[in-house]
C-alpha atoms as one frame of an Amber mdcrd trajectory, in Angstrom:
protein
   0.000   0.000   0.000   1.414   3.379  -0.990   1.612   6.394   1.306  -1.128
   8.078  -0.686  -3.397   5.084  -0.190  -2.709   5.074   3.520  -3.600   8.757
   3.636  -6.793   8.093   1.710  -8.103   6.133   4.675  -8.478   9.396   6.596
  -9.630  11.743   3.863 -13.046  13.294   4.104 -15.632  10.857   2.810 -19.242
  11.816   2.055 -21.678  10.212   4.391 -25.286   9.189   4.371 -27.711   6.979
   6.227 -26.330   3.588   6.931 -25.297   1.127   9.626 -23.989   2.384  12.892
 -20.339   3.336  12.775 -17.991   6.293  12.356 -16.618   7.732   9.157 -13.249
   9.404   9.542 -12.311  12.783   8.128  -8.860  13.988   9.103  -8.478  13.673
  12.840 -12.201  13.683  13.539 -14.990  11.381  12.636 -18.605  11.571  11.660
 -20.750   9.172  13.647 -23.789   7.570  12.076 -26.600   5.878  13.924 -27.904
   6.717  17.413 -25.223   9.287  18.228 -27.084  10.561  21.306 -27.404   7.126
  22.919 -24.069   5.372  22.286 -21.648   4.975  25.233 -19.324   7.926  24.445
 -22.000  10.601  23.999 -24.034   9.177  26.869 -21.038   9.600  29.175 -20.590
  13.187  27.967 -24.238  14.003  28.667 -24.040  12.584  32.194 -20.800  14.406
  33.010 -21.939  17.690  31.430 -25.265  17.558  33.242 -23.648  16.930  36.620
 -21.130  19.730  36.093 -23.927  22.167  35.286 -25.857  21.155  38.413 -22.755
  21.612  40.591 -21.293  24.802  39.133 -24.100  26.754  37.495 -25.901  27.411
  40.766 -23.426  30.019  42.119 -23.852  32.190  39.038 -27.586  31.675  39.048
 -27.685  32.809  42.688 -25.550  35.833  41.816 -27.890  36.837  39.007 -30.987
  36.842  41.215 -29.331  38.363  44.296 -27.995  41.563  42.693 -29.992  44.774
  42.633 -30.902  44.848  38.960 -34.202  45.167  37.050 -36.257  42.042  36.522
 -35.785  42.304  32.761 -32.000  42.188  33.204 -32.261  39.146  35.475 -34.539
  37.397  32.977 -32.150  38.156  30.102 -29.131  36.930  32.083 -30.970  33.763
  33.124 -32.081  33.068  29.543 -28.557  33.565  28.216 -27.212  31.111  30.805
 -29.851  28.508  29.908 -29.157  28.810  26.182 -25.385  28.659  26.705 -25.537
  25.561  28.904 -27.914  23.831  26.476 -25.472  24.589  23.646 -22.602  23.378
  25.830 -24.322  20.007  26.248 -25.664  19.354  22.744 -23.494  21.171  20.179
 -20.339  19.034  20.621 -22.331  15.866  19.951 -24.042  17.463  16.955 -20.649
  18.353  15.489 -19.450  14.756  15.892 -22.363  13.653  13.758 -22.012  16.270
  11.004 -18.261  16.829  10.697 -15.553  19.493  10.856 -17.424  22.408   9.279
 -20.296  21.960  11.689 -17.749  21.808  14.521 -16.341  25.215  13.554 -19.866
  26.666  13.392 -20.702  25.174  16.802 -17.608  26.712  18.373 -18.520  30.118
  16.912 -22.023  29.791  18.379 -20.600  28.890  21.785 -18.240  31.884  21.696
 -21.067  34.266  20.796 -23.375  32.917  23.508 -20.621  33.139  26.090 -19.810
  36.658  24.949 -23.405  37.675  25.682 -23.098  36.246  29.204 -19.827  38.107
  29.805 -21.385  41.375  28.590 -24.309  40.921  30.975 -22.479  39.638  34.056
 -19.009  41.092  33.590 -15.958  39.517  35.225 -18.149  37.239  37.363 -19.007
  35.238  34.217 -15.415  34.404  33.321 -15.668  31.165  35.264 -17.974  29.867
  32.490 -14.882  29.725  30.280 -14.134  26.401  31.945 -17.333  25.066  30.376
 -16.403  26.753  27.114 -12.972  25.089  27.074 -14.496  21.652  27.745 -17.064
  22.129  24.979 -14.367  23.214  22.512 -12.291  20.157  23.421 -15.224  17.835
  22.703 -16.216  19.512  19.415 -15.015  18.169  16.066 -12.387  20.682  14.942
  -9.405  20.653  12.586  -6.162  19.320  14.135  -4.678  21.494  16.894  -7.419
  24.144  16.670  -8.939  22.983  19.950  -5.513  23.204  21.626  -5.012  26.746
  20.311  -8.445  27.908  21.494  -8.108  26.357  24.948  -4.674  27.901  25.518
  -5.963  31.252  24.232  -8.911  31.151  26.655  -6.569  30.390  29.521  -4.217
  33.254  28.627  -7.039  35.764  28.147  -8.584  34.723  31.472  -5.223  35.094
  33.234  -4.618  38.524  31.692  -8.109  39.790  32.512  -7.969  38.710  36.141
  -4.431  40.063  36.497  -5.448  43.476  35.152  -8.273  43.681  37.672  -5.783
  43.103  40.500  -6.701  39.539  41.478  -3.445  37.670  40.861  -4.277  34.557
  42.901  -7.655  34.166  41.221  -6.045  34.773  37.828  -3.615  31.890  38.245
  -6.228  29.531  39.695  -8.865  30.174  37.029  -6.396  30.015  34.146  -5.030
  26.737  35.490  -8.523  25.221  35.779  -9.437  26.248  32.222  -6.186  24.891
  30.811  -6.121  21.621  32.756  -9.777  20.678  32.268  -9.752  21.750  28.625
  -6.677  19.686  27.774  -7.982  16.732  29.777 -11.258  16.754  27.824  -9.296
  17.104  24.578  -7.346  13.959  25.471 -10.616  12.224  26.324 -12.039  13.160
  22.918  -8.939  11.796  21.172  -9.372   8.532  23.096 -12.968   8.261  21.857
 -11.787   8.817  18.272  -9.070   6.196  18.579 -11.590   3.715  19.968 -13.905
   4.427  17.064 -11.041   3.908  14.616 -10.274   0.533  16.180 -13.914  -0.544
  15.986 -14.073   0.560  12.363 -10.915  -1.392  11.556 -12.324  -4.475  13.292
 -15.510  -4.237  11.222 -13.566  -3.895   7.969 -11.280  -6.816   8.845 -14.254
  -8.987   9.779 -16.001  -8.181   6.482 -12.823  -8.887   4.523 -12.308 -12.190
   6.372 -15.873 -13.282   5.618 -15.462 -12.389   1.935 -12.159 -14.299   1.755
 -13.677 -17.366   3.450 -16.669 -17.338   1.115 -14.327 -17.146  -1.862 -12.247
 -20.069  -0.510 -15.323 -22.231   0.081 -16.622 -21.418  -3.411 -13.262 -22.269
  -4.973 -12.974 -25.568  -3.101 -16.571 -26.494  -3.869 -16.030 -25.815  -7.554
 -12.700 -27.661  -7.708 -13.831 -30.768  -5.808 -17.508 -31.253  -6.575 -17.354
 -29.714 -10.018 -14.565 -32.000 -11.147 -16.177 -35.128  -9.667 -19.598 -34.422
 -11.149 -18.097 -33.675 -14.536 -16.290 -37.044 -14.506 -19.486 -38.858 -13.479
 -21.453 -37.202 -16.289 -18.788 -38.053 -18.880 -18.498 -41.677 -17.748 -22.283
 -42.066 -17.731 -22.384 -40.740 -21.281 -19.622 -43.154 -22.296 -21.459 -46.069
 -20.702 -24.605 -45.116 -22.587 -22.735 -45.134 -25.881 -21.258 -48.556 -25.093
 -24.728 -49.902 -24.392 -25.883 -48.591 -27.752 -23.496 -51.093 -29.385 -25.244
 -53.997 -27.658 -28.088 -55.553 -29.696 -31.537 -54.508 -28.443 -34.372 -56.672
 -27.226 -32.933 -57.528 -23.804 -35.065 -55.936 -21.001 -32.041 -55.767 -18.718
 -30.097 -53.861 -21.357 -32.950 -51.373 -21.792 -33.256 -50.945 -18.010 -29.503
 -50.321 -17.674 -29.589 -47.764 -20.511 -32.428 -45.893 -18.789 -30.613 -45.870
 -15.435 -27.375 -44.627 -17.004 -29.281 -41.857 -18.779 -30.839 -40.870 -15.443
 -27.413 -40.838 -13.773 -26.100 -38.611 -16.569 -29.023 -36.179 -16.154 -28.609
 -36.099 -12.374 -24.861 -35.435 -12.656 -25.331 -32.607 -15.125 -28.120 -31.102
 -13.002 -25.993 -31.315  -9.847 -23.067 -29.734 -11.707 -25.293 -26.838 -12.782
 -26.469 -26.419  -9.167 -22.878 -26.358  -7.906 -21.913 -23.716 -10.454 -24.943
 -21.608  -9.535 -24.089 -21.910  -5.833 -20.469 -20.966  -6.467 -21.594 -17.979
  -8.511 -23.680 -16.864  -5.538 -20.772 -17.270  -3.131 -18.576 -15.308  -5.489
 -21.109 -12.526  -5.809 -19.703  -9.068  -6.422 -19.353  -6.919  -3.302 -18.181
  -3.323  -3.129 -15.821  -4.075  -0.208 -14.018  -6.842  -2.090 -13.939  -4.777
  -5.293 -12.421  -1.844  -3.396  -9.589  -4.086  -2.175  -9.067  -5.450  -5.702
  -9.089  -1.909  -7.105  -6.403  -0.816  -4.668  -4.140  -3.687  -5.720  -4.835
  -3.270  -9.455  -4.150   0.468  -9.463  -0.977   0.045  -7.442   0.246  -2.676
  -9.822  -0.457  -0.394 -12.800   1.528   2.457 -11.231  -1.582   4.658 -10.860
  -1.928   6.869  -7.793  -5.154   5.836  -6.071  -7.419   8.115  -4.055  -9.864
   5.624  -2.561 -12.360   5.798   0.313 -11.202   4.218   3.533 -14.550   2.574
   4.265 -17.730   1.350   2.563 -19.917   1.526   5.662 -21.852   4.446   4.193
 -23.121   2.222   1.350 -26.383   0.431   2.308 -26.561  -3.324   1.826 -29.047
  -3.087  -1.050 -26.557  -1.098  -3.155 -23.328  -2.950  -2.373 -23.541  -5.498
  -5.179 -24.466  -2.872  -7.790 -21.724  -0.505  -6.646 -19.289  -3.432  -6.748
 -20.105  -3.982 -10.430 -19.683  -0.268 -11.153 -16.373  -0.158  -9.311 -15.123
  -3.275 -11.130 -15.967  -1.874 -14.577 -14.675   1.606 -13.774 -11.309   0.399
 -12.455 -10.952  -2.047 -15.366 -11.378   0.844 -17.802  -8.869   2.971 -15.917
  -6.219   0.233 -15.873  -6.706  -0.971 -19.456  -7.635   2.096 -21.484  -6.957
   5.368 -19.698  -3.181   5.731 -19.608  -3.847   7.670 -16.409  -1.448   8.557
 -13.619  -4.169   9.224 -11.056  -7.547   7.695 -10.224 -10.138   8.865  -7.732
 -13.104   6.934  -6.313 -15.930   8.437  -4.270 -18.666   6.464  -2.469 -21.821
   7.748  -0.778 -25.023   6.082   0.323 -26.581   6.638  -3.112 -23.743   7.216
  -5.584 -20.389   5.953  -6.806 -17.868   7.920  -8.856 -14.766   6.654 -10.685
 -12.619   9.210 -12.533  -9.071   9.540 -13.836  -6.698  11.995 -15.476  -6.094
   9.888 -18.582  -6.913  10.386 -22.248 -10.613  11.071 -21.688 -13.909   9.709
 -23.024 -12.811   9.907 -26.658 -10.445   6.947 -26.231 -11.351   3.724 -27.916
 -12.927   0.925 -25.928 -14.253   3.137 -23.138 -17.917   2.540 -23.978 -18.083
  -1.161 -24.819 -20.074  -4.093 -23.507 -18.948  -3.548 -19.916 -20.478  -0.083
 -19.673 -23.581  -1.297 -21.499 -23.963  -3.943 -18.814 -23.572  -1.285 -16.123
 -26.323   0.791 -17.747 -28.638  -2.216 -17.724 -27.933  -3.038 -14.069 -28.300
   0.567 -12.926 -31.449   1.032 -14.989 -32.979  -2.066 -13.404 -32.230  -0.536
  -9.980 -33.919   2.740 -10.958 -30.684   4.723 -11.149 -28.839   6.812 -13.704
 -25.390   6.525 -15.310 -23.327   9.566 -16.243 -20.259   9.233 -18.490 -18.022
  12.059 -19.658 -14.917  14.145 -18.951 -13.790  14.268 -15.323 -12.617  17.127
 -13.150  -9.175  15.529 -13.297  -9.050  15.958 -17.060  -9.769  12.371 -18.024
 -12.726   9.978 -17.956 -15.588   9.915 -15.447 -18.089   7.180 -14.627 -20.778
   8.256 -12.164 -23.805   6.289 -10.959 -26.667   7.665  -8.867 -29.458   5.486
  -7.434
């Protein structure tokens, strides 16, 4: 596997509805399935809820004990409620939707906290501990969470120091920094665990596919050969009987039995071949592994998805056929130096930077077969020039 292929495992991959499991994008992942009820998020909700119950009360008491108008107290209380709700739910939402959503969530948290600071002044700076924890648990580009947490700690230290409270400045900055970095490490641990589970799923699927292929090969080699020999020998015996003069009932009975044996052998051989064909059915996971090897052998840089979990089961065979035909065209006809494959829940794209759609042999029987299969599934096939400057095969169902 080349370094580019290894890197492809962690490129951003489009997602859609599918089985439970994460899809990785850089150093973060997008979780599919019941994101609000799986063990990691559930632990975050419990811890975040307890921290709010323990630490939000002092500020709440401060808001309602000061001599301010009722409207101000209501506005401050509402801003606290909205901020703490965002603190609990936005990090988990960003895990589900990806990096861009994580950046938006952090901006929302900063704005909400800014409103609280404007209303309550220096007394609200302690909420930056919550802000640092939320930033640590939000899906962000690499090292951005570290930069924001350190920046919050430094700004808190400077603000408290300017107001003349040096001891409080050091204590608060230390709490923000330590808890923020601890939660960042916790988030990285969750991501690593998800990566391991994803790798286990992929290895299990690959092992099942390999075992099915081995069983199919052995069944074909052993039973297929034996049944073929039986059928041939039965046919030979029938021909030998034809040389014997007729009229003997025993001879006629033997000829009928040999003919029946021949028919049974040929029928069993057809059944074995049909069973083997089913065991060797095309699957997008197996075709992705074959594509990686074929492109590497042809000296073509491959940009392939690191997982097929986003593809629902009903589309995996069809997408496997599309991937097989697309990669075959790239290797045989394109003269390309680069190939890119994209998979989503409802589409597959194969494109290269080769000679383009005008090359001979790029629209033969293979692509006609793909059109028929995709049409039967109610989808559409798009063929033409790619963004890379070569040939593009795209299927949408």
